[in-house]
PDB file of C-alpha atoms and ligand atoms in Angstrom:
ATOM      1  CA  UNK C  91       0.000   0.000   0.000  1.00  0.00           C
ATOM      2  CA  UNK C  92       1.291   3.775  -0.889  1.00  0.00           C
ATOM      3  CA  UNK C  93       1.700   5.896   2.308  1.00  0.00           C
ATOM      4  CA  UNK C  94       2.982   9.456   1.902  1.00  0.00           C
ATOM      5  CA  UNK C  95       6.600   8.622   3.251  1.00  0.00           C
ATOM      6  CA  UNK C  96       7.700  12.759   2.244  1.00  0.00           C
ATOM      7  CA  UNK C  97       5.841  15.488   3.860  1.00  0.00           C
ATOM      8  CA  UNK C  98       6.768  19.096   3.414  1.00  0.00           C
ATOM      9  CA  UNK C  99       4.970  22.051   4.665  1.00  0.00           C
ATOM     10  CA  UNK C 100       5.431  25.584   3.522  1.00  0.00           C
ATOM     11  CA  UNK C 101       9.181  25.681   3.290  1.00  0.00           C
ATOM     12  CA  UNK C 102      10.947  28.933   2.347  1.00  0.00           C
ATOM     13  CA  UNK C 103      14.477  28.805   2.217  1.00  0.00           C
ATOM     14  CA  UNK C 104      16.525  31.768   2.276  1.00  0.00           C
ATOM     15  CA  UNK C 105      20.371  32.682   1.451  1.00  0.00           C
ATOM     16  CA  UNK C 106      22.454  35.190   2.473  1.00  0.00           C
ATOM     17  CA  UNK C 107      24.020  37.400  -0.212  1.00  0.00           C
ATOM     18  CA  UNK C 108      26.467  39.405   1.921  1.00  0.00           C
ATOM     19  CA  UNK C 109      25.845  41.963   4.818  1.00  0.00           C
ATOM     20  CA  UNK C 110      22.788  43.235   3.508  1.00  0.00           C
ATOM     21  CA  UNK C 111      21.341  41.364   0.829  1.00  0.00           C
ATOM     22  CA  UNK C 112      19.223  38.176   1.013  1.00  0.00           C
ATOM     23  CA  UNK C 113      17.834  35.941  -1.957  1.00  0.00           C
ATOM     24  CA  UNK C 114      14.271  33.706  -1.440  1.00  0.00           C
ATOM     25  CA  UNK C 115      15.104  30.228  -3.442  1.00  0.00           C
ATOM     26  CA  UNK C 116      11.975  28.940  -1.965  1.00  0.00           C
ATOM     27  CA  UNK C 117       9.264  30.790  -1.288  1.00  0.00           C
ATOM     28  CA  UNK C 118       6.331  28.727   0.615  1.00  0.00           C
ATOM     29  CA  UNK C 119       6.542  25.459  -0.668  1.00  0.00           C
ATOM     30  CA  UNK C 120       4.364  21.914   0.210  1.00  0.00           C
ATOM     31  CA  UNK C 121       3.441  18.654  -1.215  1.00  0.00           C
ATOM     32  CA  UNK C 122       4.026  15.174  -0.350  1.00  0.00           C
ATOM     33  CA  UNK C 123       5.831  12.223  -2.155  1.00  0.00           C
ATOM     34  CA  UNK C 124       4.760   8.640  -1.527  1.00  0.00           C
ATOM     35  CA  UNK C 125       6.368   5.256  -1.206  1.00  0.00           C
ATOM     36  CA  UNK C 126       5.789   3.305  -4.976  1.00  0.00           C
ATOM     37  CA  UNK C 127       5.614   6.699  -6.483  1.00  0.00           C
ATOM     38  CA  UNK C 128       7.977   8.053  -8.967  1.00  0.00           C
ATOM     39  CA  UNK C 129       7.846  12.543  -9.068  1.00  0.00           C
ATOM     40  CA  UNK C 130       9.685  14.379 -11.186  1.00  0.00           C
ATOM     41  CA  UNK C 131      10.124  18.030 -10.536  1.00  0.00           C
ATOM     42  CA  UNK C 132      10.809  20.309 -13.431  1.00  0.00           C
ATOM     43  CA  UNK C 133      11.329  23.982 -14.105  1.00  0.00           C
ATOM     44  CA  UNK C 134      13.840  26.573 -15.206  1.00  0.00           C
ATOM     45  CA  UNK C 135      17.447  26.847 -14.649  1.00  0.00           C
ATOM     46  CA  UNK C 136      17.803  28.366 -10.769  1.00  0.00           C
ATOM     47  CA  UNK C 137      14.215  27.819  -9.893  1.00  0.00           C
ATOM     48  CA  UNK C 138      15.063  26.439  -6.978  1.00  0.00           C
ATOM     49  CA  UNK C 139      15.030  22.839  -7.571  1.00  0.00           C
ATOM     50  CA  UNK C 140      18.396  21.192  -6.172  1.00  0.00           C
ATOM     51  CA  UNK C 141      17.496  24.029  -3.233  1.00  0.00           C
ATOM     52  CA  UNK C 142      13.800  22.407  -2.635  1.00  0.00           C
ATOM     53  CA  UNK C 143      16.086  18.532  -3.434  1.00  0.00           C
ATOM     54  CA  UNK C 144      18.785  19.552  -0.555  1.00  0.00           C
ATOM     55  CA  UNK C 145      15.544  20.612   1.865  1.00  0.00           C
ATOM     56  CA  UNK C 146      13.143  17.767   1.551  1.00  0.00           C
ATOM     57  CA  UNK C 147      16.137  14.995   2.225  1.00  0.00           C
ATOM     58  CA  UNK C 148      17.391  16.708   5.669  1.00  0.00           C
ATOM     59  CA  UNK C 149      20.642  17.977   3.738  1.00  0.00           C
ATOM     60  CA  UNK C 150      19.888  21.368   4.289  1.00  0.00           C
ATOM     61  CA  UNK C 151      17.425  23.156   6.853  1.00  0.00           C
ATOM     62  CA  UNK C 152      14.969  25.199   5.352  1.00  0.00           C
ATOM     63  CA  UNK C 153      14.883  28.970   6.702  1.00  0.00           C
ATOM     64  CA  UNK C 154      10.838  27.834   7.663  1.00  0.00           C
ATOM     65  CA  UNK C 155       8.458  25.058   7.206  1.00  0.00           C
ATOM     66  CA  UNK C 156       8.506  21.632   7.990  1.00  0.00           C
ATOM     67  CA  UNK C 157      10.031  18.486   6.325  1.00  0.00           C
ATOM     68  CA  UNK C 158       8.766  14.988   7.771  1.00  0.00           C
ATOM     69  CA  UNK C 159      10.439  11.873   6.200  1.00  0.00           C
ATOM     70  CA  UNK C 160       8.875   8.929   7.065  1.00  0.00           C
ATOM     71  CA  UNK C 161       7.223  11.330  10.050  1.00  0.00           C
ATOM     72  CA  UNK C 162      10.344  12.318  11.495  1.00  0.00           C
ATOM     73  CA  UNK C 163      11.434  15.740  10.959  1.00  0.00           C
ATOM     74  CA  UNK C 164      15.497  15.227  10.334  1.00  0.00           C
ATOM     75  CA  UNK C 165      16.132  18.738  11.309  1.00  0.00           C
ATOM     76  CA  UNK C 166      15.097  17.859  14.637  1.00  0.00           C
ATOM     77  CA  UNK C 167      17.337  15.260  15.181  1.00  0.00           C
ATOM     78  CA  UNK C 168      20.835  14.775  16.748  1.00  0.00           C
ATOM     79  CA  UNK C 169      23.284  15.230  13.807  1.00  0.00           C
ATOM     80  CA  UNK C 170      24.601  11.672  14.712  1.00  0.00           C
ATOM     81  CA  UNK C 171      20.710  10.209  14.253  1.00  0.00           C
ATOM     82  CA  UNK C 172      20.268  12.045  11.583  1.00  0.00           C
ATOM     83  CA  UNK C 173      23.583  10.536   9.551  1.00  0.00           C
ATOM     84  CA  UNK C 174      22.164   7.291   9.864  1.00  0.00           C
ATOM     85  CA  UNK C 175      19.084   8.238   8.597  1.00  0.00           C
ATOM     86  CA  UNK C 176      20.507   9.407   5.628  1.00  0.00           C
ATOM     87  CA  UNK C 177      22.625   6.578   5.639  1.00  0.00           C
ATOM     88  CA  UNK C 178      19.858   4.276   6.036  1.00  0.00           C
ATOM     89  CA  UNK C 179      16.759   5.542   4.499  1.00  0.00           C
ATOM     90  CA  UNK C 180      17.598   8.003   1.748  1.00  0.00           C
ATOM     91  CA  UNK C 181      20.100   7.616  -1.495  1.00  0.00           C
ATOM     92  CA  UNK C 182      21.035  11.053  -3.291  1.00  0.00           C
ATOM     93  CA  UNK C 183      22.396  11.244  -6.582  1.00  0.00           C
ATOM     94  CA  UNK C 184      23.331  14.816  -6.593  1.00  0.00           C
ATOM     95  CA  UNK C 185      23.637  16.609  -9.842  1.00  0.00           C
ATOM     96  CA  UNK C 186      27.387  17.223  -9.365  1.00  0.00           C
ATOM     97  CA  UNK C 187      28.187  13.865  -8.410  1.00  0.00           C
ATOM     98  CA  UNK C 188      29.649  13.880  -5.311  1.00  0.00           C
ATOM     99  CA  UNK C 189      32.186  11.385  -5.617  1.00  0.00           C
ATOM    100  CA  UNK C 190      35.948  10.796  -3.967  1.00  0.00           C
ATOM    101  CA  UNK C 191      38.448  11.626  -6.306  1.00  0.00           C
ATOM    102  CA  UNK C 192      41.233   9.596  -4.011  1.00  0.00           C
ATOM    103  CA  UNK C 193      39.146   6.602  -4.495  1.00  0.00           C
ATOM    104  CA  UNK C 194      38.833   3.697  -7.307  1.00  0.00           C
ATOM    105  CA  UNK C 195      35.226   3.285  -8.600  1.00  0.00           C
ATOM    106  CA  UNK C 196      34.741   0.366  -6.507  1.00  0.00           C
ATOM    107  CA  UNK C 197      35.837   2.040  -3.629  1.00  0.00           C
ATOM    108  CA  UNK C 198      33.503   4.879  -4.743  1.00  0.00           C
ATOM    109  CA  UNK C 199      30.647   2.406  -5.092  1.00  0.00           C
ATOM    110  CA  UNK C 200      30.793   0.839  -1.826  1.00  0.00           C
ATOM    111  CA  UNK C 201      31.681   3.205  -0.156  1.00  0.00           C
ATOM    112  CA  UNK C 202      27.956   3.525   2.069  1.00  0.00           C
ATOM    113  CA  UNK C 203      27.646  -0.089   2.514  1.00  0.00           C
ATOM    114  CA  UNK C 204      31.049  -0.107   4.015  1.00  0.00           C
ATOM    115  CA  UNK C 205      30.069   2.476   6.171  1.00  0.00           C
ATOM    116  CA  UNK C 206      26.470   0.631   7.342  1.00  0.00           C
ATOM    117  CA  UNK C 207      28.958  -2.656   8.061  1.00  0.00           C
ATOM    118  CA  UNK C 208      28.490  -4.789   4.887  1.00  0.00           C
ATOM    119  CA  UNK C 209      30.335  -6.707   2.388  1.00  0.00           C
ATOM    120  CA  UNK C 210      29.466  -6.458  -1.182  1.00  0.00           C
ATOM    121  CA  UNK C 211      31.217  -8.507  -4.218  1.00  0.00           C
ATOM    122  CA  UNK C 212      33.376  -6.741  -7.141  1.00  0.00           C
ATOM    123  CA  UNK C 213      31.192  -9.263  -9.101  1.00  0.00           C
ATOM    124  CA  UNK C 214      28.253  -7.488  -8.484  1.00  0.00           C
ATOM    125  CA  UNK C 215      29.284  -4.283  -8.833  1.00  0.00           C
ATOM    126  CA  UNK C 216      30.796  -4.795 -12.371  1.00  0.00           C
ATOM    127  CA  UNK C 217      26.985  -6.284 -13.239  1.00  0.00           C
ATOM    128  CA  UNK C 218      25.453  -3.571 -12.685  1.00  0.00           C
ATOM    129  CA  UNK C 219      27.729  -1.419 -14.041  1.00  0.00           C
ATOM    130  CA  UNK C 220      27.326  -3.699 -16.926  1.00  0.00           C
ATOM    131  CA  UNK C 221      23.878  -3.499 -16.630  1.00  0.00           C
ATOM    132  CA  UNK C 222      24.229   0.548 -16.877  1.00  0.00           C
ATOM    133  CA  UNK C 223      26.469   0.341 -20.237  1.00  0.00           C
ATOM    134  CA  UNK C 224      29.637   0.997 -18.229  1.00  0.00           C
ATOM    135  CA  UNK C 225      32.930   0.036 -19.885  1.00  0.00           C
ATOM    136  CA  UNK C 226      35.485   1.664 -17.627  1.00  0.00           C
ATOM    137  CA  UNK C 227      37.381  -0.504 -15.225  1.00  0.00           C
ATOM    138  CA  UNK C 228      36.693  -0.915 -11.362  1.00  0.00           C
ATOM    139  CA  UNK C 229      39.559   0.476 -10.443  1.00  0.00           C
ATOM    140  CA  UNK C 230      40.106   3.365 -12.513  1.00  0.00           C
ATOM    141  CA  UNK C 231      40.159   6.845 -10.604  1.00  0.00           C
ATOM    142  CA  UNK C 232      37.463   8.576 -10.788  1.00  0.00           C
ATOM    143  CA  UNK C 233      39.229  11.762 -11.852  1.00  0.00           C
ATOM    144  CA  UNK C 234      39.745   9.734 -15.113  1.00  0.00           C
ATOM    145  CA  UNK C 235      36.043   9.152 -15.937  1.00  0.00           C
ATOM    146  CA  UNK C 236      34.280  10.969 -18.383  1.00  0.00           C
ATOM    147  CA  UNK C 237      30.490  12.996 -16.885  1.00  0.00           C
ATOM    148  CA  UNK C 238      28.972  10.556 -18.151  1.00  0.00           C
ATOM    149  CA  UNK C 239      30.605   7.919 -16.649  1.00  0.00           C
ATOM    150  CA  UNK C 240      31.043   9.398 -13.074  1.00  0.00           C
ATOM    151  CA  UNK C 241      27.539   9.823 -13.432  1.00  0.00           C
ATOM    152  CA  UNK C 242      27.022   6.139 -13.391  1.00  0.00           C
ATOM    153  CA  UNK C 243      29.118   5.739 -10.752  1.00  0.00           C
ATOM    154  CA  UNK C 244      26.945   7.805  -8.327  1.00  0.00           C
ATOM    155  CA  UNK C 245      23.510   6.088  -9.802  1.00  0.00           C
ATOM    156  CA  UNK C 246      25.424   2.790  -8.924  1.00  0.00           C
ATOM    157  CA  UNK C 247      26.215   3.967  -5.381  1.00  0.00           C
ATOM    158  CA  UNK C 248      23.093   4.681  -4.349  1.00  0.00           C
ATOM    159  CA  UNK C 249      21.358   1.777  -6.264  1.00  0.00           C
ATOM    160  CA  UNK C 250      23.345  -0.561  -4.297  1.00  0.00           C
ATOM    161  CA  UNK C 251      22.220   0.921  -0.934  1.00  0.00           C
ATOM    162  CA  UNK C 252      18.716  -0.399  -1.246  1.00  0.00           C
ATOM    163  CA  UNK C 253      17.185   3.152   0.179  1.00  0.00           C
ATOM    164  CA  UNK C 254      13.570   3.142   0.315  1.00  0.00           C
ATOM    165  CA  UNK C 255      13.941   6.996  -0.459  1.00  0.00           C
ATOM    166  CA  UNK C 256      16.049   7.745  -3.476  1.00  0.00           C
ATOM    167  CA  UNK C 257      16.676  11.744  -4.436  1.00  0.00           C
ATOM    168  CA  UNK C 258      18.378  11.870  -7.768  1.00  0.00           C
ATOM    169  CA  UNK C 259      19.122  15.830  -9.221  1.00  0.00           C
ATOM    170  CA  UNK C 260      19.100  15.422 -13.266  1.00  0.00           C
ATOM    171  CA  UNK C 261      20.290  11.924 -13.083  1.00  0.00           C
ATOM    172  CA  UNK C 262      20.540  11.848 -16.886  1.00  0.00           C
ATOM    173  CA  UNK C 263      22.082  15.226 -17.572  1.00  0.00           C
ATOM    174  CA  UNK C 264      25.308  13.955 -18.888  1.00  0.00           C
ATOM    175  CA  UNK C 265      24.461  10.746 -20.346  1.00  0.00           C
ATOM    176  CA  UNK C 266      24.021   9.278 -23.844  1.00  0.00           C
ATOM    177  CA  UNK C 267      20.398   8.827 -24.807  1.00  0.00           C
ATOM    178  CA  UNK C 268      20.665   4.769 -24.837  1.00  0.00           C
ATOM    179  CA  UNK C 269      22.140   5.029 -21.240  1.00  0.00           C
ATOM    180  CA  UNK C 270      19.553   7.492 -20.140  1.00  0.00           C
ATOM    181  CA  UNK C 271      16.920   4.986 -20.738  1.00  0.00           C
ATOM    182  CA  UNK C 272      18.594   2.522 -19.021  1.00  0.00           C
ATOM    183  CA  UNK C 273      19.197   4.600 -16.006  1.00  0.00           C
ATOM    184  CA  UNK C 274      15.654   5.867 -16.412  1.00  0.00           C
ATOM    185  CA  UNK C 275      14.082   2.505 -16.264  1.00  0.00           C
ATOM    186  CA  UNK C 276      16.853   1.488 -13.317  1.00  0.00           C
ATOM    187  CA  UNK C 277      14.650   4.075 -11.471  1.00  0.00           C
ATOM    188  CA  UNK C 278      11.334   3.509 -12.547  1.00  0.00           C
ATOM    189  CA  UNK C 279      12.259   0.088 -11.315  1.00  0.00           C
ATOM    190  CA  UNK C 280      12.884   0.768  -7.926  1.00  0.00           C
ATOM    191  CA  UNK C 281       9.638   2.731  -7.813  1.00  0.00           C
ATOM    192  CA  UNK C 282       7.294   0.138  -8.940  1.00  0.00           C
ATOM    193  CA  UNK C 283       9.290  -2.145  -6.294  1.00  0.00           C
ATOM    194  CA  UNK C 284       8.303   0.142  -3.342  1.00  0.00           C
ATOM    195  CA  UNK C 285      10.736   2.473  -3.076  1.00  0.00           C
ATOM    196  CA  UNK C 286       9.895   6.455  -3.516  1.00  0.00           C
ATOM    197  CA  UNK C 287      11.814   8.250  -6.320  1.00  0.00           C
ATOM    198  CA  UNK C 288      11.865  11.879  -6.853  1.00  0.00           C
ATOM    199  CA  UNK C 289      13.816  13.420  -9.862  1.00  0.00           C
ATOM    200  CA  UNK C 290      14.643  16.567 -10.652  1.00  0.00           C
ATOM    201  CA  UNK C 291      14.992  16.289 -14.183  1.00  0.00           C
ATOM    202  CA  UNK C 292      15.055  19.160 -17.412  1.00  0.00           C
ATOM    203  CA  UNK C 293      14.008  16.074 -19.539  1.00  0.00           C
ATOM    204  CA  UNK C 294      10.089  16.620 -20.762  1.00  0.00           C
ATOM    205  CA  UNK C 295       9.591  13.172 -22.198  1.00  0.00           C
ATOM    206  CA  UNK C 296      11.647  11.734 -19.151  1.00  0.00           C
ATOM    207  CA  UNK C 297       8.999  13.572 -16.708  1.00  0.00           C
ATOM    208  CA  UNK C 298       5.701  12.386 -18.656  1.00  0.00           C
ATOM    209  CA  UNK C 299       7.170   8.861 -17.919  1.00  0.00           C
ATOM    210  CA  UNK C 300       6.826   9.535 -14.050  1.00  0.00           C
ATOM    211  CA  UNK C 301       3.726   9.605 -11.922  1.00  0.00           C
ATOM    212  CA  UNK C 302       3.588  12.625 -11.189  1.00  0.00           C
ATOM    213  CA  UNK C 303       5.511  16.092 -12.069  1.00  0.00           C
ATOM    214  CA  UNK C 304       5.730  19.399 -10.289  1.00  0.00           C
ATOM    215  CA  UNK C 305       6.736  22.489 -11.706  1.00  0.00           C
ATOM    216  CA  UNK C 306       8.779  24.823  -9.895  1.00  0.00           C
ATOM    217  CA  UNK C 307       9.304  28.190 -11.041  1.00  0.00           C
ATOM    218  CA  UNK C 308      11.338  31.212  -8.812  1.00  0.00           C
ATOM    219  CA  UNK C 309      10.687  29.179  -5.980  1.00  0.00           C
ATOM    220  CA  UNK C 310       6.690  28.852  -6.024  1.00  0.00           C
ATOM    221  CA  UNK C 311       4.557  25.689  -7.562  1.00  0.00           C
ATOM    222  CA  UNK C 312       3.257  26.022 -10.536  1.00  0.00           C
ATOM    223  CA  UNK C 313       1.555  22.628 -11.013  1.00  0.00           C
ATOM    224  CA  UNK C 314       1.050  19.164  -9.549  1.00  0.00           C
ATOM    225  CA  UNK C 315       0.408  16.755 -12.326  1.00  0.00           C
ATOM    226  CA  UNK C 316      -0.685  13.452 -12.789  1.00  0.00           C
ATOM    227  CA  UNK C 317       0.941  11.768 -15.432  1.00  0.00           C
ATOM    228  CA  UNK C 318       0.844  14.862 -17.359  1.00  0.00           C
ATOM    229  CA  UNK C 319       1.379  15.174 -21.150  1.00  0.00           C
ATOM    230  CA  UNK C 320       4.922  16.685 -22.677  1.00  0.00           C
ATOM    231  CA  UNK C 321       1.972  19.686 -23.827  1.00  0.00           C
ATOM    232  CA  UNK C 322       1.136  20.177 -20.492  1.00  0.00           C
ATOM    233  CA  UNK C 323       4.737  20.261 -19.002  1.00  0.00           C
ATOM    234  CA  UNK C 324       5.424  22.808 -21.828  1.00  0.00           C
ATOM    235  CA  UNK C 325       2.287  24.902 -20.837  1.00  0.00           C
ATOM    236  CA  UNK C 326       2.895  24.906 -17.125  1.00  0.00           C
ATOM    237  CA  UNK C 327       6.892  25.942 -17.299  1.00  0.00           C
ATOM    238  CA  UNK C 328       5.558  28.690 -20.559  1.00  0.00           C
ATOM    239  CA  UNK C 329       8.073  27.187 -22.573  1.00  0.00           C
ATOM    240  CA  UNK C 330       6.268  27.442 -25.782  1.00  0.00           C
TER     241      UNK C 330
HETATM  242  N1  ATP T 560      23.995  28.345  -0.826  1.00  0.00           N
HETATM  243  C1  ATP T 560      23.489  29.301  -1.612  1.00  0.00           C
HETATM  244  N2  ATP T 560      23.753  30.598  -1.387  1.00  0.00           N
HETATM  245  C2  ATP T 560      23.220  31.571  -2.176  1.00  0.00           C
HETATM  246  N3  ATP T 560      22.430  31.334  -3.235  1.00  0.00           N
HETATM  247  C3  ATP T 560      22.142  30.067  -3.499  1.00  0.00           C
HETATM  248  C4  ATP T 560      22.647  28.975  -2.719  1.00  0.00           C
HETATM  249  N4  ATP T 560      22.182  27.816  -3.246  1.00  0.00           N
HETATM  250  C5  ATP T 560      21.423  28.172  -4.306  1.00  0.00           C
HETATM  251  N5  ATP T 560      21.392  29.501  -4.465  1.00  0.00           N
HETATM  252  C6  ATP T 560      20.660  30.245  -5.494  1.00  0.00           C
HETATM  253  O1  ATP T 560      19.339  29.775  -5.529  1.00  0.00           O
HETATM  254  C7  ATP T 560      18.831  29.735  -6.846  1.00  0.00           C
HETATM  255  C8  ATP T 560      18.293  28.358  -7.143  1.00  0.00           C
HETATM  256  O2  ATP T 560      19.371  27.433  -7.183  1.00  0.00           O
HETATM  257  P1  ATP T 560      19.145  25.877  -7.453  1.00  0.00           P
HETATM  258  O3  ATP T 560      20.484  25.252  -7.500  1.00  0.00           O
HETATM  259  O4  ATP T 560      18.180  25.338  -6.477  1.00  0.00           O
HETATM  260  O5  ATP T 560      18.472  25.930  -8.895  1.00  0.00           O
HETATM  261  P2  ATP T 560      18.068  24.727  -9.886  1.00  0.00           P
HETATM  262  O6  ATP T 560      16.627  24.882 -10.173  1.00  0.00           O
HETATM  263  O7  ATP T 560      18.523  23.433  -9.314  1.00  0.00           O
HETATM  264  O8  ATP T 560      18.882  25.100 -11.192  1.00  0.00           O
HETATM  265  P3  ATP T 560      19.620  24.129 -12.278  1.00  0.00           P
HETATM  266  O9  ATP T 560      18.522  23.635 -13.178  1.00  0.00           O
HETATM  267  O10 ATP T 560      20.532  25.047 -13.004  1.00  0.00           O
HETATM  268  O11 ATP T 560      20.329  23.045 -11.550  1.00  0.00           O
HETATM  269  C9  ATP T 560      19.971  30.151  -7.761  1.00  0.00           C
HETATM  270  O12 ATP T 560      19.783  31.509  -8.097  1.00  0.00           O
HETATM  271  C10 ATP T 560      21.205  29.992  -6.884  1.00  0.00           C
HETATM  272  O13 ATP T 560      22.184  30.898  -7.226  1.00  0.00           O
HETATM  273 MG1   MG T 561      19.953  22.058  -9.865  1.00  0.00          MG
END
């Protein structure tokens, strides 16, 4: 059964530009994601989507509102509790990767289930890289890696983790288009196994292949749409 496993409730979140000045990313935001559910959030460059991505998976506080995940609120929580939550429950592919330069692939791979105490096989590891079209060796650096490639590296990573809550920032942004559908379906996957995916993603045809898309633009919700066409997604971001 679906149960709304995300909760967030008017969040604004705020920077500071200097002394004086302050930007508002996010500027009253709420909705809820659910477990089995695959959302995609779309919407113009610095709309505030790896901002509203950061909030809702207790990487950053928002400046107000309220983020429950899995009806805990992370903010509230000890920042030791709160690393094994993230450790635990959540997988984020972040948009710039995130990965350890120091560090072989493999190393890079299994590098969170080392952390949560387990063992996992080189042999698995190169099948799903496999599995993802991925030709480079195990134990090349990942300085050496091409975007696309590192990009496949932190899909892998969190794939492996078995999170019930999976945050992935324009997964497919610097992929081929055969390896985007791979990594698309990867996800759509885990979704239709349980798990609860939410995407940022600048891909239209990508997001009409989701559940449900929002669209974010300077900071506010447009729309909340159920499988919505590539017209609508157009219409709602005034793309056209
Ligand atoms: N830590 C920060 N300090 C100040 N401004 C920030 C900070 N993080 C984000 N911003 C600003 O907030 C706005 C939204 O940024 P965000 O990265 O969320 O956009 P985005 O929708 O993910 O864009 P893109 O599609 O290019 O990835 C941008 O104008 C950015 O400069
Ligand atoms: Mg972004």
């Amino acid at each position: 059964m679906k149960s709304k496993i995300i909760i967030v409730n008017n969040v604004t979140q705020k920077f500071s530009l200097g002394a004086k000045k302050v930007t508002q990313v996010l500027k009253g935001i709420s909705l809820s994601a659910s477990t089995q559910e695959f959302l995609s959030i779309v919407g113009p460059s610095g709309s505030g989507k790896s901002t509203l991505l950061n909030c809702m998976s207790g990487l950053t506080q928002p400046t107000s509102g309220q983020v429950l995940i899995n009806g805990v609120n992370p903010y509230h929580l000890r920042p030791s509790r709160l690393a094994q939550m993230r450790r635990q429950e959540i997988g984020f592919i972040f948009q710039s990767y995130n990965l350890i330069p120091a560090l072989p692939v493999f190393e890079n791979i299994v590098l969170p289930l080392r952390l949560a105490g387990k063992k996992i096989k080189r042999r698995v590891v190169r099948q799903l890289l496999d599995q993802m079209n991925f030709a480079a060796d195990l134990n090349s650096f990942v300085t050496n890696l091409s975007g696309g490639e590192k990009q496949k590296v932190a899909i892998a990573r969190v794939l492996l983790t078995q999170a019930k809550i999976i945050f992935a920032d324009e997964p497919t942004g610097a992929v081929d288009s055969v390896s985007k559908e791979i990594i698309f379906q990867l996800l759509r996957k885990l979704a239709d196994d349980g798990a609860c995916v939410v995407m940022v993603t600048h891909d239209i045809d990508l997001a009409t292949r989701t559940d449900r898309t929002i669209t974010l633009k300077d900071g506010i919700i447009q729309q909340d749409l159920k499988k919505p066409t590539a017209q609508q997604l157009l219409t709602a971001m005034e793309m056209r």
